[in-house]
CSV table of C-alpha atoms and ligand atoms in Angstrom, one decimal:
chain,number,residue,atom,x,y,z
A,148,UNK,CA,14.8,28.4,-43.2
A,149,UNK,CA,11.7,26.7,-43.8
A,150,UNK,CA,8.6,27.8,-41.6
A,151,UNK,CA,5.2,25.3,-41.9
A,152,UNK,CA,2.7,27.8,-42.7
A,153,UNK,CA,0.3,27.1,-40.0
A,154,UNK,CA,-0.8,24.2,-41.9
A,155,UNK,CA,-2.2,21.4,-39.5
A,156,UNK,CA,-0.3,18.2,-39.9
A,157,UNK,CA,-1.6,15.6,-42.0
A,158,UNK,CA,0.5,12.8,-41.1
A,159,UNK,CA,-1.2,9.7,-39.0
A,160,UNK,CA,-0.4,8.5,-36.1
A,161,UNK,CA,2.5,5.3,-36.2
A,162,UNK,CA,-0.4,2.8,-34.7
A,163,UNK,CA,-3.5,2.5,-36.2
A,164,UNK,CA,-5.8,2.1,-32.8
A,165,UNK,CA,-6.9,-1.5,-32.6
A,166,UNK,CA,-9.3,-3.3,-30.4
A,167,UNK,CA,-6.2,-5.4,-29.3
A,168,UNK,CA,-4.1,-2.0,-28.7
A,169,UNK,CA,-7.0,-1.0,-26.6
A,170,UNK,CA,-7.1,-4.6,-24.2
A,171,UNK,CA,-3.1,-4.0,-24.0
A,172,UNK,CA,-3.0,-1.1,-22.6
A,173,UNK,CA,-5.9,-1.3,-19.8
A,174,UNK,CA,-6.1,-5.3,-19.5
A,175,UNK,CA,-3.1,-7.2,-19.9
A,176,UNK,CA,-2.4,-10.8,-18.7
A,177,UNK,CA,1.1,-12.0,-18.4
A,178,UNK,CA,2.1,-15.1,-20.3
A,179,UNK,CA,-1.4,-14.7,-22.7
A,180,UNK,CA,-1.9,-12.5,-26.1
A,181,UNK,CA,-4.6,-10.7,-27.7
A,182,UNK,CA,-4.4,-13.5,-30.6
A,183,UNK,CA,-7.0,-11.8,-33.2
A,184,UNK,CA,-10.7,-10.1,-32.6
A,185,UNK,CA,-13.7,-10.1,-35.0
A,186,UNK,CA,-17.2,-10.5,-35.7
A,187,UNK,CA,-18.7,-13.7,-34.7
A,188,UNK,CA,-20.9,-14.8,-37.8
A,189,UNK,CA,-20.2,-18.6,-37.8
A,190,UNK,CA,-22.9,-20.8,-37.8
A,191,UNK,CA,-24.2,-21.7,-33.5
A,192,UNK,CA,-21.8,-18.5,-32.6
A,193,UNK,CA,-24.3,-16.5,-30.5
A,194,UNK,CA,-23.2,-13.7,-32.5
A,195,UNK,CA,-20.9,-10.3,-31.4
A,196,UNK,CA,-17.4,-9.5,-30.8
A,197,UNK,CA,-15.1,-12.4,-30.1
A,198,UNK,CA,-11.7,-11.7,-28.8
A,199,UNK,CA,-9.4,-15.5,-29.1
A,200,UNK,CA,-6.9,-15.3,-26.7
A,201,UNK,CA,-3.8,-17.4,-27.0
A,202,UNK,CA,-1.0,-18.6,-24.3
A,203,UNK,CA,2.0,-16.4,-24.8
A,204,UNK,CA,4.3,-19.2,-26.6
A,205,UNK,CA,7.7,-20.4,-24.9
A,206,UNK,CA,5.7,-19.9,-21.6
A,207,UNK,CA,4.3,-23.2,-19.7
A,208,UNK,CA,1.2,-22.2,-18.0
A,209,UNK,CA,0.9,-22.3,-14.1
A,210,UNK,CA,-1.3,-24.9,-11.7
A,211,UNK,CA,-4.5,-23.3,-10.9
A,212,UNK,CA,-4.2,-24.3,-7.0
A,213,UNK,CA,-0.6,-22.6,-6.8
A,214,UNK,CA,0.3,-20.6,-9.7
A,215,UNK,CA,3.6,-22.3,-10.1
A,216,UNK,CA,5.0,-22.8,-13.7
A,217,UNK,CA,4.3,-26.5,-14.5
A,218,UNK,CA,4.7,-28.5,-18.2
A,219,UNK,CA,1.7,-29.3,-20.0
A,220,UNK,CA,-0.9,-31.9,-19.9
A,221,UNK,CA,-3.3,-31.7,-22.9
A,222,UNK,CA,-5.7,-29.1,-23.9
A,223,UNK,CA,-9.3,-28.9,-23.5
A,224,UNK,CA,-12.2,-27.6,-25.2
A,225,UNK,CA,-12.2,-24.4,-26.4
A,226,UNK,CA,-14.2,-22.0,-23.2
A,227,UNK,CA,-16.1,-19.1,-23.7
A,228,UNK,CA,-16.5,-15.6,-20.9
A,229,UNK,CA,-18.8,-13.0,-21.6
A,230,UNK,CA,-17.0,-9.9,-21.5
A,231,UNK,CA,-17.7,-6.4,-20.9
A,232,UNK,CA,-20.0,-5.1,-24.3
A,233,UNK,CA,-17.9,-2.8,-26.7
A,234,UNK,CA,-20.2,-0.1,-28.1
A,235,UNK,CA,-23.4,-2.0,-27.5
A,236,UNK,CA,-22.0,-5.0,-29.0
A,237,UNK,CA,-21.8,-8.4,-26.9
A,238,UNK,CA,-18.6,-9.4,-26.3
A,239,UNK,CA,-16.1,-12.4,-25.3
A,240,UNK,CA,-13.7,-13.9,-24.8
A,241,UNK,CA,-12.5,-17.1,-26.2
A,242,UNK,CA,-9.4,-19.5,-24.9
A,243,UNK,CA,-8.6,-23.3,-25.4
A,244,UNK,CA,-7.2,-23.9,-22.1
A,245,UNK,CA,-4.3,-25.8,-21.3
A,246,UNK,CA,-4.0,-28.6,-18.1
A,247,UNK,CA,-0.7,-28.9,-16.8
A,248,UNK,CA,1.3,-31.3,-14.6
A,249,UNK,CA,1.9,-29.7,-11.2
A,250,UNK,CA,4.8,-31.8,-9.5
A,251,UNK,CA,2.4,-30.9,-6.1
A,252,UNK,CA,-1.2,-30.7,-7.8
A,253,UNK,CA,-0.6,-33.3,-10.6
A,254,UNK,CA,-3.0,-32.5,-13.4
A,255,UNK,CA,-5.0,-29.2,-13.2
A,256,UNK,CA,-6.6,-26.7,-15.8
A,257,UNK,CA,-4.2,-23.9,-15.7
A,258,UNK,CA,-4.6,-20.9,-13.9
A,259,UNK,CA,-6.3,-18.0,-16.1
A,260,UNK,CA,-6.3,-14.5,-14.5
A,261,UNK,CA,-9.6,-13.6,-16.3
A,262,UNK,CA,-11.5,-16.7,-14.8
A,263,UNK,CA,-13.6,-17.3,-11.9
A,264,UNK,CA,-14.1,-21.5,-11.1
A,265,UNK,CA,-16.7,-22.1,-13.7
A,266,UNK,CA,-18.0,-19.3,-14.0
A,267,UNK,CA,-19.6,-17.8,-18.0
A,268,UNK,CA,-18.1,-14.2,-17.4
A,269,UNK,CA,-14.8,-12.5,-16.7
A,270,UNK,CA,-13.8,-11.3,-13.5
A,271,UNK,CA,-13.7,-7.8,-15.4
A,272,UNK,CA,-17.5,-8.3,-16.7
A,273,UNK,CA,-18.6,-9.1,-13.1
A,274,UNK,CA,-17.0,-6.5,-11.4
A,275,UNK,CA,-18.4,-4.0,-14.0
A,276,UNK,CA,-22.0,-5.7,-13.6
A,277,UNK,CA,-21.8,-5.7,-9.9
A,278,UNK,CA,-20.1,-1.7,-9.6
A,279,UNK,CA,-23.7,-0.7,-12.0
A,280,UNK,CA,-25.8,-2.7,-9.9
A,281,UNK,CA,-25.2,-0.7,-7.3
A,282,UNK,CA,-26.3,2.7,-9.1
A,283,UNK,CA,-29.1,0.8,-10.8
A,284,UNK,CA,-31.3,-1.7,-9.6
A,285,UNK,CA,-30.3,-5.4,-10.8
A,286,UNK,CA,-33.0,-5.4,-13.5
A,287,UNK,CA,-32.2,-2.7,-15.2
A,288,UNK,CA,-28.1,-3.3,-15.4
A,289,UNK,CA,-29.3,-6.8,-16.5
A,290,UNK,CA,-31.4,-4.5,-19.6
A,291,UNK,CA,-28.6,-2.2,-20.3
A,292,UNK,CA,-26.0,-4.9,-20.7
A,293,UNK,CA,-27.8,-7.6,-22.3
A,294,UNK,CA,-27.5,-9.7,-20.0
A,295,UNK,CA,-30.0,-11.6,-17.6
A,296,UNK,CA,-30.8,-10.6,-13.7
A,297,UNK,CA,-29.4,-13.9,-12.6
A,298,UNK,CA,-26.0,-12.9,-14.0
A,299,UNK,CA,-25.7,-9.6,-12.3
A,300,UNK,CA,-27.1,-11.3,-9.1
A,301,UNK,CA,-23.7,-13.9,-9.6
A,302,UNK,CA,-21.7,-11.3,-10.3
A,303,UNK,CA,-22.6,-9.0,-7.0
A,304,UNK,CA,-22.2,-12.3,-5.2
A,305,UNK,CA,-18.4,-13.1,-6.2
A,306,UNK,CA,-17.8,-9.4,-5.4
A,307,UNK,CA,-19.3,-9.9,-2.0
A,308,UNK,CA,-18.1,-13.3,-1.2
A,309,UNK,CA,-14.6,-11.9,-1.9
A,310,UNK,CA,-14.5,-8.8,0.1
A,311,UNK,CA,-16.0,-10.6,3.1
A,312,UNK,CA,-13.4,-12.7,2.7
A,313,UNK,CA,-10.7,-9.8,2.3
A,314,UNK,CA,-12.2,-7.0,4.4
A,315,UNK,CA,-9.8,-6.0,7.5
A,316,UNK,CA,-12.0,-6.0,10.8
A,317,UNK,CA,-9.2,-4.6,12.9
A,318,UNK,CA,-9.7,-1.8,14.7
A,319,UNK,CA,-13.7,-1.5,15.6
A,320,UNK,CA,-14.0,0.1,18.6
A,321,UNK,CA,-17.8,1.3,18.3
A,322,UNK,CA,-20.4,-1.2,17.7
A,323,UNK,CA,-24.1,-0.8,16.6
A,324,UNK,CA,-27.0,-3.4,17.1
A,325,UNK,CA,-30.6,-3.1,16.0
A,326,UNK,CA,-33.3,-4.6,14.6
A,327,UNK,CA,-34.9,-3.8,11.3
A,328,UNK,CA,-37.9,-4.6,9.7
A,329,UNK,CA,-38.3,-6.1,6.5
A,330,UNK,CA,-41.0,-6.9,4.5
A,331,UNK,CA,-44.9,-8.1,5.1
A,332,UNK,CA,-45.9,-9.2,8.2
A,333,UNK,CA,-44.6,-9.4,11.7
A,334,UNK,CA,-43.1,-13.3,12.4
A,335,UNK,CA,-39.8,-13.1,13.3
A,336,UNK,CA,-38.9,-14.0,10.3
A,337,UNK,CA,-39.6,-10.6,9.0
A,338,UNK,CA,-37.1,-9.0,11.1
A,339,UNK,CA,-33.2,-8.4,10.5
A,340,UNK,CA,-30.6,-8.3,13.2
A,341,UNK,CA,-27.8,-6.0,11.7
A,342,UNK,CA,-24.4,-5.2,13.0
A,343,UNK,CA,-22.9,-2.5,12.5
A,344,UNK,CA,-19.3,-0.7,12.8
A,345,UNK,CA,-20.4,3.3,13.7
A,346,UNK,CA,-16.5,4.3,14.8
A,347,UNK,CA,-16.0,8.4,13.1
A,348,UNK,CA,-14.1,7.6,10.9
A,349,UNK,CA,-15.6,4.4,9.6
A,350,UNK,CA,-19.5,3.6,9.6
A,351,UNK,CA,-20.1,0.1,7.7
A,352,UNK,CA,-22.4,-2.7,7.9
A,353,UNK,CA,-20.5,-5.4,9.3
A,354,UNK,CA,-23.5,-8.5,9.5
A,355,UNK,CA,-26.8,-8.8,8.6
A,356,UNK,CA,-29.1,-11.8,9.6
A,357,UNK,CA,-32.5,-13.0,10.0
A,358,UNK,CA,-34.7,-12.6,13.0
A,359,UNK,CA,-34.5,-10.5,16.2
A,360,UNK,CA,-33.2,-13.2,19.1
A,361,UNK,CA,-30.4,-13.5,21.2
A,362,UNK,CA,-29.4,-16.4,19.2
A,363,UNK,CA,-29.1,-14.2,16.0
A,364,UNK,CA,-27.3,-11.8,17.7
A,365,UNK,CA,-24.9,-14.6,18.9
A,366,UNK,CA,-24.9,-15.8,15.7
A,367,UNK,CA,-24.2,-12.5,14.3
A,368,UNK,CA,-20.8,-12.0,17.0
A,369,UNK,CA,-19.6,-15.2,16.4
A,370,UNK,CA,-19.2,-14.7,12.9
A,371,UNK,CA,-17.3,-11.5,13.5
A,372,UNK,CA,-15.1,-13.3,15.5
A,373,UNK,CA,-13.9,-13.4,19.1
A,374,UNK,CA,-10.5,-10.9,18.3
A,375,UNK,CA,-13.2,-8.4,17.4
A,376,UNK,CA,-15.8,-8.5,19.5
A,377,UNK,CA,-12.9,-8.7,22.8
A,378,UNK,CA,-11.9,-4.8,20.9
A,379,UNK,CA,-14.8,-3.4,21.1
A,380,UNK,CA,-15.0,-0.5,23.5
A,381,UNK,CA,-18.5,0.9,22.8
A,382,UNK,CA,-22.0,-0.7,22.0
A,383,UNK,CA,-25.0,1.1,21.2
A,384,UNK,CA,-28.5,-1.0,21.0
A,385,UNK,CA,-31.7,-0.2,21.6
A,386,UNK,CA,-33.7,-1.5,24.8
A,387,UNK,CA,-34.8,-5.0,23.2
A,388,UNK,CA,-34.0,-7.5,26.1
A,389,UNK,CA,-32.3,-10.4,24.1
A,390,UNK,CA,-30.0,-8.2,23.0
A,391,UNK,CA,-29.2,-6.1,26.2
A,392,UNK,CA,-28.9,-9.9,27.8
A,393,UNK,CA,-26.5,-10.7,25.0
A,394,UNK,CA,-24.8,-7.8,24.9
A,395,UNK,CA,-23.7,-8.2,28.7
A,396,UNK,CA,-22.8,-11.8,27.9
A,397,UNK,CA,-20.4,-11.4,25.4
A,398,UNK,CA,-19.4,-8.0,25.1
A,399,UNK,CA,-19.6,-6.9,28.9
A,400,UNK,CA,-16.3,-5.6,28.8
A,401,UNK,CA,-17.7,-2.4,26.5
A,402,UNK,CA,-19.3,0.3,27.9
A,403,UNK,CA,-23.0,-0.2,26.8
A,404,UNK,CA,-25.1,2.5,25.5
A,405,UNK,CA,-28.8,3.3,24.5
A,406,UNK,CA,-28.9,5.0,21.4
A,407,UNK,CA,-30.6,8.7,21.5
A,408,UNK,CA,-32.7,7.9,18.2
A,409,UNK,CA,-34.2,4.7,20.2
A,410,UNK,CA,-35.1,6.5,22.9
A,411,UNK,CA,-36.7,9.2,20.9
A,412,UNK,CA,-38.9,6.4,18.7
A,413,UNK,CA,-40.3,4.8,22.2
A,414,UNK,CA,-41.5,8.4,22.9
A,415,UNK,CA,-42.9,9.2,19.8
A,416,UNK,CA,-44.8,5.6,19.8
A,417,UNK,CA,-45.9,6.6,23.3
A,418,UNK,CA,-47.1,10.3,22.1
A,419,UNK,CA,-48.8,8.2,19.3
A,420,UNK,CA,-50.8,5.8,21.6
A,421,UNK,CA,-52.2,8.4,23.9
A,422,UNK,CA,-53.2,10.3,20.2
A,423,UNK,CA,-55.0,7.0,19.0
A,424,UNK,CA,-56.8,6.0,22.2
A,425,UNK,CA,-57.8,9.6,22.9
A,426,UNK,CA,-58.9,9.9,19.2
A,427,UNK,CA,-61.6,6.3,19.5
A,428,UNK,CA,-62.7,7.4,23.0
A,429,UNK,CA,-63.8,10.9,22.1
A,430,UNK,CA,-65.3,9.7,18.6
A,431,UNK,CA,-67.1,6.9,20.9
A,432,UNK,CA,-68.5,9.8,23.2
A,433,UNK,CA,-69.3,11.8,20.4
A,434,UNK,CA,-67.0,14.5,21.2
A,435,UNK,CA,-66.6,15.4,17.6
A,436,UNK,CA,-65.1,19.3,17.8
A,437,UNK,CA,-62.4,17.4,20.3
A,438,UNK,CA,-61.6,14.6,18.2
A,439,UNK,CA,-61.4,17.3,15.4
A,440,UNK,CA,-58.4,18.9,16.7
A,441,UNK,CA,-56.5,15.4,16.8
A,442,UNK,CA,-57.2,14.8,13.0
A,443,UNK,CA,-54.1,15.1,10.5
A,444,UNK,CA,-51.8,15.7,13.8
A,445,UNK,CA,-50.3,12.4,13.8
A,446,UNK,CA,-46.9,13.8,12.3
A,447,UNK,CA,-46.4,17.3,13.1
A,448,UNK,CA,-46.9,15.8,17.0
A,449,UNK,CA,-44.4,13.1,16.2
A,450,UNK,CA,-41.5,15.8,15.0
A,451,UNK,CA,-39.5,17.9,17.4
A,452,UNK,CA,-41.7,20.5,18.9
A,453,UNK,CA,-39.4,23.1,17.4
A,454,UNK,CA,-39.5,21.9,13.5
A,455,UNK,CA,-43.1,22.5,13.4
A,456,UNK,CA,-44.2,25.4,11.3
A,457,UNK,CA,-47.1,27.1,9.4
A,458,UNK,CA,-50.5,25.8,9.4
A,459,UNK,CA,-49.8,22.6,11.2
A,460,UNK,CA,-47.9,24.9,14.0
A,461,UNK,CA,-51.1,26.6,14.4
A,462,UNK,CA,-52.8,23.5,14.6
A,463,UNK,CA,-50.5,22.3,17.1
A,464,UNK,CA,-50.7,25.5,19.5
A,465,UNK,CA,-54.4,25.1,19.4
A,466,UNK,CA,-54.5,21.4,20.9
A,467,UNK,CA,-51.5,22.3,23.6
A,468,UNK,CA,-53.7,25.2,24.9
A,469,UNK,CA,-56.6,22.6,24.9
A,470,UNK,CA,-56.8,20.2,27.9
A,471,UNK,CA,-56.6,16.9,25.8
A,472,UNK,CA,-54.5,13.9,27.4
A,473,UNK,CA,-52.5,14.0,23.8
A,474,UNK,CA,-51.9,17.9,24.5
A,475,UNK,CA,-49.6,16.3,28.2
A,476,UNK,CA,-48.0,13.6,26.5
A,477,UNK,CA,-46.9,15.9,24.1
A,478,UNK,CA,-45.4,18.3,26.4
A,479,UNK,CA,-43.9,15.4,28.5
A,480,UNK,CA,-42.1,13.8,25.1
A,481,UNK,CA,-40.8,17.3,24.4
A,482,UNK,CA,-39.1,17.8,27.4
A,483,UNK,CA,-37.2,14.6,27.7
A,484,UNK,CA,-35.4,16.2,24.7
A,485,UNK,CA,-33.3,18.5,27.2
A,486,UNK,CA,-32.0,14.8,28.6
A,487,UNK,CA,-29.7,15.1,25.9
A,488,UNK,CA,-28.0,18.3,26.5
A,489,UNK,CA,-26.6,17.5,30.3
A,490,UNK,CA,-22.9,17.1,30.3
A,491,UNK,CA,-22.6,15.7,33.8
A,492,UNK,CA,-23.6,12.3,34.2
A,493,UNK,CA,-25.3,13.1,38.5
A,494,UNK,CA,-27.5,16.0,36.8
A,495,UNK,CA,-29.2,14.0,33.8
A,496,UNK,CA,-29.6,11.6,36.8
A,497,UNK,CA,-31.2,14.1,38.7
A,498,UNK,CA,-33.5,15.4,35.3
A,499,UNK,CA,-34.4,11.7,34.4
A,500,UNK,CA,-36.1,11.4,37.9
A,501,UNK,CA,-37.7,14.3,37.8
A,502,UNK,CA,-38.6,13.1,34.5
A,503,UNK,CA,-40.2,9.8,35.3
A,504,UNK,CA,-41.6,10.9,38.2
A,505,UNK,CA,-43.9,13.6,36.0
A,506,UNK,CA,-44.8,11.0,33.6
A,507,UNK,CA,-45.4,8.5,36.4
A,508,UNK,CA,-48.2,10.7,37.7
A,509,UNK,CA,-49.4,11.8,33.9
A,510,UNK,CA,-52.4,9.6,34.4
A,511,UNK,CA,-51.1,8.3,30.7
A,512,UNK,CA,-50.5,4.6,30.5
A,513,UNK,CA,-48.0,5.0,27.2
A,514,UNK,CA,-45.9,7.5,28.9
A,515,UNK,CA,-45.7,5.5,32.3
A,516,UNK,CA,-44.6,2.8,30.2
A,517,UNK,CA,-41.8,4.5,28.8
A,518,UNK,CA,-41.1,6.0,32.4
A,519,UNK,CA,-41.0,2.6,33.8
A,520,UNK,CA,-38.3,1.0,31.0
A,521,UNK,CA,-35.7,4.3,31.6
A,522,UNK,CA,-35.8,3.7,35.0
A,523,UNK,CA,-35.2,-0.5,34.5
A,524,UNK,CA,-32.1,0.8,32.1
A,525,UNK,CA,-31.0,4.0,34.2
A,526,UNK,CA,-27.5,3.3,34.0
A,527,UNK,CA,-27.3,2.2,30.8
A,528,UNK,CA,-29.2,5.4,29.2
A,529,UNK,CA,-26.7,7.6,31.8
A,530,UNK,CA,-24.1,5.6,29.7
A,531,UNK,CA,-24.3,7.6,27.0
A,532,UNK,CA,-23.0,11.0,28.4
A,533,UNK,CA,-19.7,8.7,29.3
A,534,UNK,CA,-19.3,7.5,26.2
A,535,UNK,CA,-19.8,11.5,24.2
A,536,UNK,CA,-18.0,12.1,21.4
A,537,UNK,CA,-16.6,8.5,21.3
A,538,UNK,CA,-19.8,7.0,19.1
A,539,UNK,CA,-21.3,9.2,16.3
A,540,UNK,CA,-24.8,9.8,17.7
A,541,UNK,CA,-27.3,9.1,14.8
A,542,UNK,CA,-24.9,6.7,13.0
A,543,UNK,CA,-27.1,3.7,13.7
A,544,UNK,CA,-30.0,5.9,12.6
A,545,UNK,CA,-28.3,7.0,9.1
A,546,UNK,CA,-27.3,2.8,8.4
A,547,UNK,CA,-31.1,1.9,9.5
A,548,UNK,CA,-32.3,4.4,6.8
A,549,UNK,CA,-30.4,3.4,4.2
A,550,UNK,CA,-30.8,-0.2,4.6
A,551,UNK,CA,-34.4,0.6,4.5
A,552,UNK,CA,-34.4,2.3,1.1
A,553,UNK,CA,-32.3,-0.5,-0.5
A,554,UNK,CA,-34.8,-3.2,1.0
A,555,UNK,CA,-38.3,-1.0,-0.4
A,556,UNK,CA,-37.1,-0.1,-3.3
A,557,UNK,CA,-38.4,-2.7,-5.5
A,558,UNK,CA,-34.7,-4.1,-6.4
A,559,UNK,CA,-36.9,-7.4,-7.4
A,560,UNK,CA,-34.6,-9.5,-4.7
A,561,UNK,CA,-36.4,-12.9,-5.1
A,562,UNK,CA,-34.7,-14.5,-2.1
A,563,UNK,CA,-33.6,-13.2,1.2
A,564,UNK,CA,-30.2,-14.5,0.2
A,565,UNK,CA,-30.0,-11.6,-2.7
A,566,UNK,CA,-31.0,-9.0,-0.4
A,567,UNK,CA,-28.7,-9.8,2.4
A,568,UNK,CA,-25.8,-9.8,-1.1
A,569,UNK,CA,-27.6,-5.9,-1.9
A,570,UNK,CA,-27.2,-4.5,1.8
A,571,UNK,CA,-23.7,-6.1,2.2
A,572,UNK,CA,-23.2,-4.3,-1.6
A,573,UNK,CA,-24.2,-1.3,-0.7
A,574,UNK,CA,-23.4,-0.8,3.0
A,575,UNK,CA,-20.4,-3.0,3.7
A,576,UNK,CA,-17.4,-1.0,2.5
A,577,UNK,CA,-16.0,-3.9,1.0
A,578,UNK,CA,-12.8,-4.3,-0.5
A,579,UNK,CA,-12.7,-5.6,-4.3
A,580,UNK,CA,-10.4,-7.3,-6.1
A,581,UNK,CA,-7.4,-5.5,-8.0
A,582,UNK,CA,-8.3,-7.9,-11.0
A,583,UNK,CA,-11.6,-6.0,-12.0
A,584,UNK,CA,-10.4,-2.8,-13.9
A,585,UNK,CA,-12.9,-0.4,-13.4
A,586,UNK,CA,-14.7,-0.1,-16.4
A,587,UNK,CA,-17.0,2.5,-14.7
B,1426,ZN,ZN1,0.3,-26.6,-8.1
């Protein structure tokens, strides 16, 4: 008997790994070969790996418009993709391709699985662009894979288009509307309407669009469609009047609910108001140890009473003890928070009188305000204990947020078009084509 001595095997593998082995194995197309690979160096090649592809022979090709087998036409110029870079090195792919005779189309280029219209990359290459631009901004996948901003910008675009065009819309029962800022200035052209889908088990960004009326919202359920909109069972918006007036147009049939985290922001403007105008009045009287105690309060008086700590708690016991306007507003703000915790919809009736009431008499014009538009909306705020459990509270807040980081940070979106591509990107959930093997 024989016994190898622990010696490791020298003998190679059968295959020698090729570039070619590798594209067969992770990204074959029926009826086309790998025909060879190498190192562009002719003269006008622009230089990296070129992989020729070739049709598969004894196979016709198929019609672009139906994919059906058809005989051949004549052959075009030879077309180059970019392709997904090997090592570093450019890469693409180059094809003569075929037209055909379709009996229905008559004569077509034929269909190529790696091919988008016109389009100078493969499918593969703009998924992979489009899956790093969404970890790094546009400009710096465009640096990392030698490749130019526009590029990445088409690439997330043919993504996009194509899971709008696929996503499944079934089956949204919650529905969240808001507003969002965006950019310099206030016109309303600086404002987005954004739609979003805030069910538990699914929270996506269903439409985005520019400005704040009830025509954009309109615009914005219409492209949803009506099947959707008549399945909605729940909408959460904040109190902006075109769209409650929409809202109760077109989706009266849903329960309607003011979202907590609105509520809260009108309070915390109000708290802010009283702050700012008692601030200039004692600084005009020269009330200077007063107006002290109002100085570098703006946030810990804006945060939930109970999340304050440390110095600025200190800070913050000191004005409540003083007799300052901002001190009453405060307390007022703070005790709307118990709203929240009713379970029966007649007793956070009965607090949110009480409520209003208090802040009607506060002597605080901010507060009254706020006072006067939860009474105007009563049953529409008494909504939301009807509607508990059903919509994920602080869903619409979560979206807002991270719409707002994609739209700050400086993605260098030249056009509103790119942006509205980015937050779809980012926040839509789409679905993406099978053809894109993930190269990352
Ligand atoms: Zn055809």
């Amino acid at each position: 008997m024989i016994v190898n001595a622990g010696k490791p095997s020298t003998r190679r593998p059968a295959i020698q790994l090729q570039i070619k082995t590798i594209l067969n194995r992770i990204q074959h197309y029926g009826g086309f070969v790998y025909q060879d690979i190498r190192f562009g160096e002719e003269e006008g090649s622009p230089g990296g790996i070129e992989i020729r592809l070739e049709a598969h022979r004894g196979m016709r090709g198929r019609c672009s418009q139906c994919r059906r087998p058809a005989p051949g036409y004549d052959r075009l110029k030879e077309r180059r993709w970019g392709h997904v870079p090997l090592w570093g090195i450019k890469t693409w792919f180059l094809y003569v391709p075929r037209r055909v005779e379709c009996a229905e189309h008559g004569v077509v280029v034929e269909y190529l699985p790696w091919n988008e219209g016109k389009r100078s990359l493969t499918t593969v290459m703009m998924g992979f662009l489009a899956r790093w631009g969404r970890r790094l901004s546009w400009r710096e996948t465009a640096e990392v894979f030698q490749t130019s901003w526009e590029a990445v910008y088409r690439s997330v675009e043919w993504l996009v288009q194509w899971g709008l065009a696929h996503r499944e819309l079934q089956g949204v029962r919650s529905l969240g509307v808001d507003e969002i800022h965006w950019g310099h200035g206030l016109g309303a052209n600086n404002f987005l309407t954004v739609l979003y889908q805030i069910d538990a088990h699914c929270r996506r960004l269903l439409w985005v669009g520019k400005g704040r009326s009830r025509r954009t919202l309109r615009r914005g359920l219409t492209a949803l469609g009506t099947g959707v909109v008549q399945g909605v069972r729940f909408v959460c918006s904040d109190m902006w009047k075109p769209y409650l007036e929409e809202i109760g147009a077109q989706v009266g049939h849903a329960l309607h609910v003011l979202d907590r985290f609105h509520i809260t922001m009108h309070l915390n403007q109000a708290v802010d108001q009283v702050r700012r105008g008692e601030g200039a009045r004692l600084r005009a009287a020269g009330q200077s140890a007063a107006q002290q105690q109002l100085k570098h309060m703006r946030w810990p008086l804006l945060r939930r009473g109970s999340r304050v700590r440390g110095r600025a708690r200190q800070k913050l016991n000191a004005l409540l003890a003083s007799k300052l306007q901002t001190a009453r507003g405060w307390k007022l703000k703070e005790t709307f928070a118990h709203f929240w915790s009713y379970r029966s919809v007649p007793w956070a009736g009965a607090f949110l009188h009480a409520w209003c009431g208090r802040a009607m008499r506060s002597r605080l014009e901010p507060m009254k305000k706020v006072a006067r538009m939860l009474r105007a909306h009563e049953p529409l705020l008494l909504n939301w204990f009807r509607a508990k459990g059903e919509i994920s509270s602080g869903a619409v807040e979560g979206l807002n947020n991270k719409i707002r980081v994609i739209t700050r940070r400086s993605y260098g979106f030249r056009t509103y078009e790119a942006m509205e591509i980015a937050l779809y990107h980012t926040l839509g959930r789409l679905p993406e084509p099978e053809s894109t093997h993930r190269f990352c």
